[in-house]
GROMACS .gro file of C-alpha atoms in nm:
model
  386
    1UNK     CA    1  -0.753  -0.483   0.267
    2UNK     CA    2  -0.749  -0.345  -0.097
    3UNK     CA    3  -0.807   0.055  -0.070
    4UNK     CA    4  -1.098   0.046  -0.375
    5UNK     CA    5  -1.431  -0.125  -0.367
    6UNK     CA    6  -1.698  -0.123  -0.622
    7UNK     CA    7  -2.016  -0.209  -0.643
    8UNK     CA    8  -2.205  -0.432  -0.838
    9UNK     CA    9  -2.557  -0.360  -0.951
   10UNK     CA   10  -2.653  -0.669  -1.176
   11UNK     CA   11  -2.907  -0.568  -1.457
   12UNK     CA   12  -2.987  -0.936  -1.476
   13UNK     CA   13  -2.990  -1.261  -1.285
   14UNK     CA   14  -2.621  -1.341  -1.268
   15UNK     CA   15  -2.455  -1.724  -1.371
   16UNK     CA   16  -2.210  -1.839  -1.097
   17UNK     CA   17  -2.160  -2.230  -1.175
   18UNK     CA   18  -2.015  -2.436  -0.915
   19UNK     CA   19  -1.701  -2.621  -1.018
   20UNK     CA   20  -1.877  -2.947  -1.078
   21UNK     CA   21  -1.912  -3.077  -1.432
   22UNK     CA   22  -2.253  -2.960  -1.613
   23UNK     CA   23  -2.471  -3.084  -1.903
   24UNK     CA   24  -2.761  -2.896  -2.122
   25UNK     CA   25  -2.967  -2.912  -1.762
   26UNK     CA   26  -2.923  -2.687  -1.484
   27UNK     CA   27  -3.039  -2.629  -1.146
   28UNK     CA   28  -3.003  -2.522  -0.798
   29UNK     CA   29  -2.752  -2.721  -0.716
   30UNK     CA   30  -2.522  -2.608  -1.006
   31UNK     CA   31  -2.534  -2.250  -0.869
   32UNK     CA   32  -2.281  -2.053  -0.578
   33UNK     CA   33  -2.190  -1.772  -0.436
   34UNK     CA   34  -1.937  -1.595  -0.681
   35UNK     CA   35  -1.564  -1.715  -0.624
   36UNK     CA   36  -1.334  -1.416  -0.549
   37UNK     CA   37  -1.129  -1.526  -0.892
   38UNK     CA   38  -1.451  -1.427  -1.052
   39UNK     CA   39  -1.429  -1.082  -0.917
   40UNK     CA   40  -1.069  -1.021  -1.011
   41UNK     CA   41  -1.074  -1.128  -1.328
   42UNK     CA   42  -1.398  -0.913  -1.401
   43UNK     CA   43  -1.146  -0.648  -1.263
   44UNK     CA   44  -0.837  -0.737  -1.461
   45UNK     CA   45  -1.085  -0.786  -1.814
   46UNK     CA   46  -1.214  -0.409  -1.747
   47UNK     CA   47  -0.891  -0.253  -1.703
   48UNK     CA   48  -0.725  -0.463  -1.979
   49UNK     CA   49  -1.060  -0.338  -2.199
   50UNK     CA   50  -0.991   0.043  -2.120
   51UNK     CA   51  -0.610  -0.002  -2.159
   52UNK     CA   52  -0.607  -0.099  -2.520
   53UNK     CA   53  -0.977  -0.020  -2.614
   54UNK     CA   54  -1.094  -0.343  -2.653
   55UNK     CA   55  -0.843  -0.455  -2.901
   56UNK     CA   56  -0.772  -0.813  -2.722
   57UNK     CA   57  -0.385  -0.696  -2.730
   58UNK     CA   58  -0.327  -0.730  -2.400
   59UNK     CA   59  -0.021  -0.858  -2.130
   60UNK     CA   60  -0.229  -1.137  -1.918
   61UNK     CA   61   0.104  -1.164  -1.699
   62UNK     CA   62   0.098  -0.826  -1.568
   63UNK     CA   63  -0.290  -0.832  -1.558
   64UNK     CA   64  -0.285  -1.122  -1.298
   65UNK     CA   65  -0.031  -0.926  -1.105
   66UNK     CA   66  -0.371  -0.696  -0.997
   67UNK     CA   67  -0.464  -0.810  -0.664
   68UNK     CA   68  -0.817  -0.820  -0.563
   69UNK     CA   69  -0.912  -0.895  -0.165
   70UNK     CA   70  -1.250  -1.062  -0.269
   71UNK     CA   71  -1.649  -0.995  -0.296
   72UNK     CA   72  -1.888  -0.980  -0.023
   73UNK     CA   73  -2.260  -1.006  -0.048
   74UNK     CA   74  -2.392  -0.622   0.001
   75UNK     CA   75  -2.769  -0.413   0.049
   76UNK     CA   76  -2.794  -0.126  -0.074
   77UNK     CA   77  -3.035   0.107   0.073
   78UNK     CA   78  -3.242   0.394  -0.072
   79UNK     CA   79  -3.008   0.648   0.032
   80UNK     CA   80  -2.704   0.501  -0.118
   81UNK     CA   81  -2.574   0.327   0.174
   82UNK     CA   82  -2.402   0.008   0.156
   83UNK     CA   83  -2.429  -0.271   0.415
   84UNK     CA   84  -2.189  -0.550   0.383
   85UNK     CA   85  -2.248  -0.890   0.536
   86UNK     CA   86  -1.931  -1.178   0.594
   87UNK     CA   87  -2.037  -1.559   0.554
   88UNK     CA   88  -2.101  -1.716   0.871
   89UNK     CA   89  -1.848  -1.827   1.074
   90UNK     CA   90  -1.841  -2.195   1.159
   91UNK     CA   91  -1.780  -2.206   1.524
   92UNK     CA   92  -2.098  -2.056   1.512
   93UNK     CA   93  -2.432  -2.299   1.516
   94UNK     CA   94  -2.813  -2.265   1.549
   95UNK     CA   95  -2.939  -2.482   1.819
   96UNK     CA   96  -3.271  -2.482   1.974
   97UNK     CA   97  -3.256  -2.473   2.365
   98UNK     CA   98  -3.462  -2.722   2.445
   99UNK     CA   99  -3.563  -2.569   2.823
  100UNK     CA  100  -3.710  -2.236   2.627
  101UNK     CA  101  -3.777  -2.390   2.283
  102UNK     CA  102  -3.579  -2.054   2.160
  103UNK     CA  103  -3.303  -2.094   1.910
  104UNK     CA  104  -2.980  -1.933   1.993
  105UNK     CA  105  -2.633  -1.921   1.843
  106UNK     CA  106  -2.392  -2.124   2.047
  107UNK     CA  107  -2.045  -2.090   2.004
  108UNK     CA  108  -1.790  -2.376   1.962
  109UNK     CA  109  -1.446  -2.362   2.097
  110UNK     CA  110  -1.159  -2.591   2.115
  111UNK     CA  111  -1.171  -2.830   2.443
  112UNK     CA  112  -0.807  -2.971   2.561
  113UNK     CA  113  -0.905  -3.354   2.606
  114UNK     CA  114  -0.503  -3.502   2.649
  115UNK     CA  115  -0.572  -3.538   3.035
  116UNK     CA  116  -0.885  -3.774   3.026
  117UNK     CA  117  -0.867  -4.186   2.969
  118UNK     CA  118  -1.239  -4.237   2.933
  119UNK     CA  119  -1.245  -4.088   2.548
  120UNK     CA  120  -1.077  -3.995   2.244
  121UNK     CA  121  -1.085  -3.876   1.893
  122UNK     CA  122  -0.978  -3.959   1.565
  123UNK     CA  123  -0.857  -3.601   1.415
  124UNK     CA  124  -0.565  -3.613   1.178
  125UNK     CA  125  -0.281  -3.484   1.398
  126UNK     CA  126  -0.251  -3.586   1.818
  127UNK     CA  127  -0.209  -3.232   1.892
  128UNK     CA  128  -0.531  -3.091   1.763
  129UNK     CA  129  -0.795  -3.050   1.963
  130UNK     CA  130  -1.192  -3.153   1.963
  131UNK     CA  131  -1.405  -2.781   1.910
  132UNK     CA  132  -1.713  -2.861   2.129
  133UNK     CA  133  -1.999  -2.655   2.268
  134UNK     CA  134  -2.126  -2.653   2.647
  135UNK     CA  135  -2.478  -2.736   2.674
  136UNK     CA  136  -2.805  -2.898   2.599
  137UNK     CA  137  -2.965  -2.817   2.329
  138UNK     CA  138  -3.126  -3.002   1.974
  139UNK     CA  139  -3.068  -2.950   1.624
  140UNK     CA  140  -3.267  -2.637   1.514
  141UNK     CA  141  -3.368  -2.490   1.138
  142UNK     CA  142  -3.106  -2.368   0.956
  143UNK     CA  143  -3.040  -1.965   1.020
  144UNK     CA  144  -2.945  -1.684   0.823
  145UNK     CA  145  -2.571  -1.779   0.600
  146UNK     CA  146  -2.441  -1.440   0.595
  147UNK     CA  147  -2.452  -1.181   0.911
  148UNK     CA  148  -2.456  -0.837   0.882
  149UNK     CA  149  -2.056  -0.754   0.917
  150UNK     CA  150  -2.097  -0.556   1.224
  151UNK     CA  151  -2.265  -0.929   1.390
  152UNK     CA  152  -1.989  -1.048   1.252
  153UNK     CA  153  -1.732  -0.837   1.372
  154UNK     CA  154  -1.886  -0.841   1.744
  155UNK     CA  155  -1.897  -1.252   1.747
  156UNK     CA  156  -1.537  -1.219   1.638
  157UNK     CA  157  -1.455  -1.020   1.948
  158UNK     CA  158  -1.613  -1.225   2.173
  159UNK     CA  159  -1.974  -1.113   2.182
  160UNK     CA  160  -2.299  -1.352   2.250
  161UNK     CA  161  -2.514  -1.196   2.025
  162UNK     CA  162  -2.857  -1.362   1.953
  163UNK     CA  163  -3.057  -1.566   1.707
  164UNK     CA  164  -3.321  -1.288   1.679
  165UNK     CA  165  -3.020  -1.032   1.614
  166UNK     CA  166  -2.854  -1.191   1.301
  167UNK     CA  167  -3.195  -1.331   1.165
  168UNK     CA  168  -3.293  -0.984   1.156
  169UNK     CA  169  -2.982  -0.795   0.986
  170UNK     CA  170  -2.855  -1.126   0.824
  171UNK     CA  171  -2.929  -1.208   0.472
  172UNK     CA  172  -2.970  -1.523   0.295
  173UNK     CA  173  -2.863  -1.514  -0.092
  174UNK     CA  174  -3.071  -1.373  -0.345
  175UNK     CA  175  -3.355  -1.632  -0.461
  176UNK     CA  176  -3.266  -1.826  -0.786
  177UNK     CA  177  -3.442  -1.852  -1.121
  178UNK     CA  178  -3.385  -2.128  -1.365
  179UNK     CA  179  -3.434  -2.083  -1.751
  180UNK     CA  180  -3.496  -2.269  -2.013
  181UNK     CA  181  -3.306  -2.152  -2.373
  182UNK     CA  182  -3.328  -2.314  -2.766
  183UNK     CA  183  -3.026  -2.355  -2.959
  184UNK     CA  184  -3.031  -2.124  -3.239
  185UNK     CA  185  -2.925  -2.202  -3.625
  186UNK     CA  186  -2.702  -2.018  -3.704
  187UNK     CA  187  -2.717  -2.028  -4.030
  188UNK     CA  188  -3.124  -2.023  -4.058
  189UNK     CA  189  -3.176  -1.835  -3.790
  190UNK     CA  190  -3.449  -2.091  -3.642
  191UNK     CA  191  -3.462  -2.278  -3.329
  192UNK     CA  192  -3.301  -2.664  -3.386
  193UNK     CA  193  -3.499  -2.982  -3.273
  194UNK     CA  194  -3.463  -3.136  -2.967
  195UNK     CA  195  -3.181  -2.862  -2.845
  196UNK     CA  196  -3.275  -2.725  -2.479
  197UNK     CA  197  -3.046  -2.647  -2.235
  198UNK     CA  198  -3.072  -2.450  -1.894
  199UNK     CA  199  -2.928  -2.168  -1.693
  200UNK     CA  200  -2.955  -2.080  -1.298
  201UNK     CA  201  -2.920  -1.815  -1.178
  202UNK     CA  202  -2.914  -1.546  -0.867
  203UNK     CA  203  -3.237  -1.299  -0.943
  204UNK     CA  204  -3.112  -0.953  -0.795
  205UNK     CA  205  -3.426  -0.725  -0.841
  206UNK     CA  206  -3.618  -0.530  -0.546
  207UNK     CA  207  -3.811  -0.765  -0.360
  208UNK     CA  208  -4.182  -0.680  -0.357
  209UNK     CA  209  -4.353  -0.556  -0.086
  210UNK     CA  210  -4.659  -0.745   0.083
  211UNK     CA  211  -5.032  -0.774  -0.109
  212UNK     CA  212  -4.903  -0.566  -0.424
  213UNK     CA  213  -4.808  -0.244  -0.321
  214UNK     CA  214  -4.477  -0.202  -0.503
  215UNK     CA  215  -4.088  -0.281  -0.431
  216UNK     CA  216  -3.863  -0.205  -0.148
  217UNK     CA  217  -3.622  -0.008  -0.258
  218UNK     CA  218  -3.332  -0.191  -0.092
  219UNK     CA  219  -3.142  -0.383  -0.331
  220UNK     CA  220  -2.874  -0.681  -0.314
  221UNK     CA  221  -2.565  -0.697  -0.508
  222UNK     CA  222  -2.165  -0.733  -0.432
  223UNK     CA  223  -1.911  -0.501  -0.367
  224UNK     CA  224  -1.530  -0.583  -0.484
  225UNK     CA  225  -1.262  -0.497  -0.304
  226UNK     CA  226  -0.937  -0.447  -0.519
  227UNK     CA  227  -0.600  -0.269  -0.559
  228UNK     CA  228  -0.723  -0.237  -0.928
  229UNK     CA  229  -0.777   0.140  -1.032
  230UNK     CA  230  -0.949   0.186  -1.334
  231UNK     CA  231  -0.993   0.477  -1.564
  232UNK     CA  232  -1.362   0.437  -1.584
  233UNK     CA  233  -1.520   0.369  -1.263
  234UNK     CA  234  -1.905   0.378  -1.347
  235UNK     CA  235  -1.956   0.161  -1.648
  236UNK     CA  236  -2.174  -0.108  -1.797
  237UNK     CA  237  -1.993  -0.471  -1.732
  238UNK     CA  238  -2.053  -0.836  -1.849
  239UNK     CA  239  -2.042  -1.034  -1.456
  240UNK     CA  240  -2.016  -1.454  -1.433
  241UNK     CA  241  -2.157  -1.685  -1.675
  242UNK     CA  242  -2.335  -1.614  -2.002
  243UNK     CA  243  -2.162  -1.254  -1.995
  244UNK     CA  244  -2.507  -1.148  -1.826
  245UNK     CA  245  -2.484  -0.732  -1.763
  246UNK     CA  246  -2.435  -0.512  -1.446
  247UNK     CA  247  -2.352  -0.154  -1.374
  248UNK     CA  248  -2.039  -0.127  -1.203
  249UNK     CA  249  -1.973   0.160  -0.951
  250UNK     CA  250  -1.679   0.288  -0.729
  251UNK     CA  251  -1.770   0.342  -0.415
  252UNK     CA  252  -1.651   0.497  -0.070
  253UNK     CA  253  -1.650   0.256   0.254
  254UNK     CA  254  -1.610   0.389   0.589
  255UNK     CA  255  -1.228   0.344   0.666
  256UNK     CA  256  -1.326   0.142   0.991
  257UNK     CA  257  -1.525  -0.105   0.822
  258UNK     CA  258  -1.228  -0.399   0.750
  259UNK     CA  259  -1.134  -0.364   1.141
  260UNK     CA  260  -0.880  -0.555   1.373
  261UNK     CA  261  -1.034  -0.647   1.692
  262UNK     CA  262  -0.885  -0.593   2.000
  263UNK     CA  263  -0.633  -0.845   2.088
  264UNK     CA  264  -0.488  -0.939   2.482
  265UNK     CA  265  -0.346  -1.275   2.473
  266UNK     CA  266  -0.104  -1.529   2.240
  267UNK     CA  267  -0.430  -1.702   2.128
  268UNK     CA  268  -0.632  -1.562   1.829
  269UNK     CA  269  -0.829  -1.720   1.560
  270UNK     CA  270  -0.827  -1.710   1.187
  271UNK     CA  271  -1.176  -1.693   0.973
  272UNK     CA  272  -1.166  -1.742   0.682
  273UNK     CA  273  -1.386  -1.486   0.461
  274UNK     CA  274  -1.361  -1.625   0.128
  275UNK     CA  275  -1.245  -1.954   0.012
  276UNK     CA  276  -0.880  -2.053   0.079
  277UNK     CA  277  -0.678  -2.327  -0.147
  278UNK     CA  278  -0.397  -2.492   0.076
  279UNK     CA  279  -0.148  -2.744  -0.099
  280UNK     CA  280  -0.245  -3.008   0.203
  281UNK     CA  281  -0.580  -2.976   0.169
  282UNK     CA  282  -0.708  -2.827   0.486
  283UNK     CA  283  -0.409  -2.752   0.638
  284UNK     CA  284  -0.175  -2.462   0.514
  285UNK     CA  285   0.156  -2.522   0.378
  286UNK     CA  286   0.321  -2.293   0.597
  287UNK     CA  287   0.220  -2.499   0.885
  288UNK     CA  288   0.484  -2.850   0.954
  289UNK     CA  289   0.244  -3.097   0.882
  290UNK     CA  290   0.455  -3.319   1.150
  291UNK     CA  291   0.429  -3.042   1.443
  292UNK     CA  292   0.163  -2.775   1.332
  293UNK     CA  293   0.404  -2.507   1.369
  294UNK     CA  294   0.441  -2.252   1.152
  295UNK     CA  295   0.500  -1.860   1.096
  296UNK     CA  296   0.175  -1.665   0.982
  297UNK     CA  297   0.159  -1.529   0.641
  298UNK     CA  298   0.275  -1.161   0.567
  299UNK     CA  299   0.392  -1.152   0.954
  300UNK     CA  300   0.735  -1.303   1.147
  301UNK     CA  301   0.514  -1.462   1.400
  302UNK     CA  302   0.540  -1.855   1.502
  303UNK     CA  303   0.209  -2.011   1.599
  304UNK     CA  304   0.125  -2.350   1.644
  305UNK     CA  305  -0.238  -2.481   1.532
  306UNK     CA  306  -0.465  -2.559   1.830
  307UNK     CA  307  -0.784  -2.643   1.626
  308UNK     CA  308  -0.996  -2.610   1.318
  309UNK     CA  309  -1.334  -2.639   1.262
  310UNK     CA  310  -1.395  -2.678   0.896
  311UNK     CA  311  -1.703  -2.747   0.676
  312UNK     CA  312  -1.776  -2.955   0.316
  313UNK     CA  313  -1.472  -2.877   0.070
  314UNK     CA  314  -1.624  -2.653  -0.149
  315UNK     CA  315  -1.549  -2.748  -0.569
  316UNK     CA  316  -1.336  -2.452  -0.740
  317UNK     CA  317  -1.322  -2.364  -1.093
  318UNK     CA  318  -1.356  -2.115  -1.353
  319UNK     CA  319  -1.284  -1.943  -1.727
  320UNK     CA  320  -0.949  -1.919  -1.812
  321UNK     CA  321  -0.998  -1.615  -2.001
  322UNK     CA  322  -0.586  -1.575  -2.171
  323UNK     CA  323  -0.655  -1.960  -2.290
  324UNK     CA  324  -1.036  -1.991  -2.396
  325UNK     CA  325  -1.021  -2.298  -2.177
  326UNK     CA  326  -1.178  -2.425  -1.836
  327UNK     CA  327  -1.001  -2.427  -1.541
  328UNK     CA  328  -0.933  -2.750  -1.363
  329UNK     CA  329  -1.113  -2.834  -1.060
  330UNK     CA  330  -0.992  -2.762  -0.778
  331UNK     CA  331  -1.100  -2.842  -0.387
  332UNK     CA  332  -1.085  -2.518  -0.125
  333UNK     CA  333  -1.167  -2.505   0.259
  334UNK     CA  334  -1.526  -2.339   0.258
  335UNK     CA  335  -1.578  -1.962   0.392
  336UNK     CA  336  -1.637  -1.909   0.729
  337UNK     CA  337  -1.398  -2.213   0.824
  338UNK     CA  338  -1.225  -2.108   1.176
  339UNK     CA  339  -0.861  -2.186   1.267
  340UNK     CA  340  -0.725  -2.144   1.625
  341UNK     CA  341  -0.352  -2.093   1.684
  342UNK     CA  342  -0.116  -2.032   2.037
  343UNK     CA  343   0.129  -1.771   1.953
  344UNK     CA  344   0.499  -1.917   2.036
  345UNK     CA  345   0.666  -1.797   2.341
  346UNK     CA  346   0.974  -1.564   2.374
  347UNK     CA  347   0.902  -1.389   2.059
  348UNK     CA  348   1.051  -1.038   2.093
  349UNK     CA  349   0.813  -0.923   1.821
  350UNK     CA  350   0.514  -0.648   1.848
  351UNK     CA  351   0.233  -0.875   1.808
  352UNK     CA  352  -0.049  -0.658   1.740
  353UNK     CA  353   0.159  -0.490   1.501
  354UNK     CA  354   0.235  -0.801   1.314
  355UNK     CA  355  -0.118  -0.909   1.332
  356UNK     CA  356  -0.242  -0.608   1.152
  357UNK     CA  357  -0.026  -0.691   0.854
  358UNK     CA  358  -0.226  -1.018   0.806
  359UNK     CA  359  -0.561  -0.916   0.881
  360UNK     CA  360  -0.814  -0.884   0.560
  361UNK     CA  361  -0.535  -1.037   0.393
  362UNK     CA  362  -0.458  -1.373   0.206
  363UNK     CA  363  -0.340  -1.680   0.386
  364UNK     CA  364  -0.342  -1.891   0.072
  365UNK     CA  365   0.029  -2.069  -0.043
  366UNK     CA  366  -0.021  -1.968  -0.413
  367UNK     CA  367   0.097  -1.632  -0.502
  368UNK     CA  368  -0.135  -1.626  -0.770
  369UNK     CA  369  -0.438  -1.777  -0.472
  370UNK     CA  370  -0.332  -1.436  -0.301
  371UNK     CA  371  -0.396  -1.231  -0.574
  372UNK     CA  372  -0.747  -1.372  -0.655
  373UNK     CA  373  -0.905  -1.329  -0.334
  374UNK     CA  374  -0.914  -1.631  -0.195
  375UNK     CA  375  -0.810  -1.737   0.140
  376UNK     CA  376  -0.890  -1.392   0.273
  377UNK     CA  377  -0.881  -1.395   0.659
  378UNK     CA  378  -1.017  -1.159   0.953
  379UNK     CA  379  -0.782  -1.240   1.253
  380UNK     CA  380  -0.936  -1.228   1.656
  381UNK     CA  381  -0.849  -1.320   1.990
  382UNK     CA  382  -0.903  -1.667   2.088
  383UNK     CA  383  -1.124  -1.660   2.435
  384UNK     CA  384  -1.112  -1.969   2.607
  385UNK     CA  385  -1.498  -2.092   2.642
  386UNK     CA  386  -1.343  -2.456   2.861
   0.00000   0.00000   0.00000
């Protein structure tokens, strides 16, 4: 993980289009959670801006050399303290038990299915296998889409934690507020017939407290990680669309917060903490398409993929800043997608050791993918729930 973080305090509802094409009208649907590209460039635009004092004369090839390890959703307290929360992981689903009507979290977990003759699945490759659950329970209301990071963390080792837990120190993003704008003359300085257009956005101010009596003085915002050190660390900032303001702020974590999990056995998981862009599609380039095999990103380790459980594509975009242009759209494997892998045998290789050089790092194929955040992974053991 990066070794600076920052936090973001927006002054304003903040703009984060998806990567879908938009018109003059704008709504709910046309709003995400931040990309991790739109944190590092925010980064590499305010170091480029204190460089050369907002001149515009700036290298954009070294500035995309600044590596960023992503955003993350964050609460920040009264005192000053920051709580972080991960998006939730997909082998994780709300289910009401139908014996005690109460909803609980039940974990899915890949199911070897090669020995039975009475059923089958379509999946893309023979080898994978089915992630199921064990038990009997209905489809429930949805839950809480970020957990508090230490929920997250415990799941990731292994824990059952409950429904009750993660609705309570979960968070759900910020509620979203649509306006409506006039086109301007520019020349007259009047509003021009017939030209309306709309903006969404997320609406980051203290939420109010019950029957009138004031505002909680927890607030939501992001915090950036990033190898990016800038000369100015507190500072006024334009964040996502429209150029909309925040207060940017370094800030201290505790150094166990990004922590590696203990790990016993040759079978972990990957989940995936921000969006990750693979040249197959879902499935990494460094894995053989034909045999799943594959050595693990910034480690020598040969795994071989087990199973994946992995949501909607999510739609990718963005400002090319150096060009003035849109990016192309792009399709990535949604946060909080879950890949299992079996270590290879009768590799003389310190395992835990190489683990720890991926974990809270990229898995992405694009150098340039690495370097904006996406595809960043936290890396657990596999427990066998079959």
């Amino acid at each position: 993980m990066a070794n600076q973080y920052y936090w973001i305090d927006a002054l304003a509802p903040l703009v984060f289009r998806s990567g879908k094409p938009f018109g003059a009208q704008s709504d709910t649907e046309d709003i995400v959670f931040p990309l991790p590209s739109a944190a590092a460039g925010l980064m590499r635009t305010i170091s480029a801006q204190q460089q050369d004092g907002f001149t515009g004369e700036f290298d954009s090839g070294s500035l995309k050399q600044i590596r960023s390890n992503g955003l993350f959703l964050a609460q920040k307290d009264g005192s000053g303290s920051l709580k972080l929360f991960a998006p939730k992981p997909a082998d994780a689903i709300y289910l009401k038990n139908k014996a005690t009507n109460q909803i609980e979290i039940i974990r899915l977990s890949p199911k070897d299915m090669s020995h039975t003759d009475d059923c089958g699945c379509d999946l893309p490759h023979a080898d994978l296998q089915p992630v199921q659950m064990d038990g009997n329970q209905k489809k429930s209301p949805s839950g809480k889409t970020f957990w508090a990071l230490d929920d997250y963390l415990a799941w990731l080792n292994g824990e059952n934690i409950s429904f009750a837990q993660v609705d309570k120190n979960g968070a759900t993003l910020p509620a979203i507020e649509v306006r409506t704008h006039v086109a301007i003359d520019g020349e007259t300085g009047t509003s021009q017939d017939g030209l309306l257009f709309q903006t969404a956005a997320y609406d980051f101010a203290n939420p109010k407290k019950d029957h009138h009596t004031g505002w909680h003085d927890t607030q939501m915002g992001f915090v950036i990680a990033s190898e990016c050190v800038l000369q100015k660390d507190n500072d006024l900032v334009r964040f996502g669309g429209e150029g909309r303001l925040s207060y940017l702020q370094k800030v201290a974590l505790p150094a166990d917060t990004f922590r590696l999990p203990e790990i016993n056995s040759r079978y972990i998981k990957l989940t995936l903490l921000t969006p990750a862009i693979f040249a197959q599609g879902w499935l990494p380039k460094w894995l053989n398409e034909n045999d799943l095999i594959g050595e693990l990103p910034h480690t020598s380790l040969k795994v071989k993929l087990k199973a994946a459980a992995v949501e909607r594509w999510q739609p990718v975009s963005g400002w090319d800043l150096a060009n003035h242009r849109p990016k192309p759209m792009r399709k990535a494997v949604a946060a909080g997608a879950v890949y299992w892998f079996e270590i290879e045998e009768n590799q003389s290789i310190n395992i835990e050791s190489e683990l720890k050089k991926l974990a809270y790092q990229s898995a992405c194929d694009d150098e340039q993918d690495k370097r904006d955040g996406f595809g960043i992974v936290a890396v657990s053991e596999w427990k066998n729930n079959f």
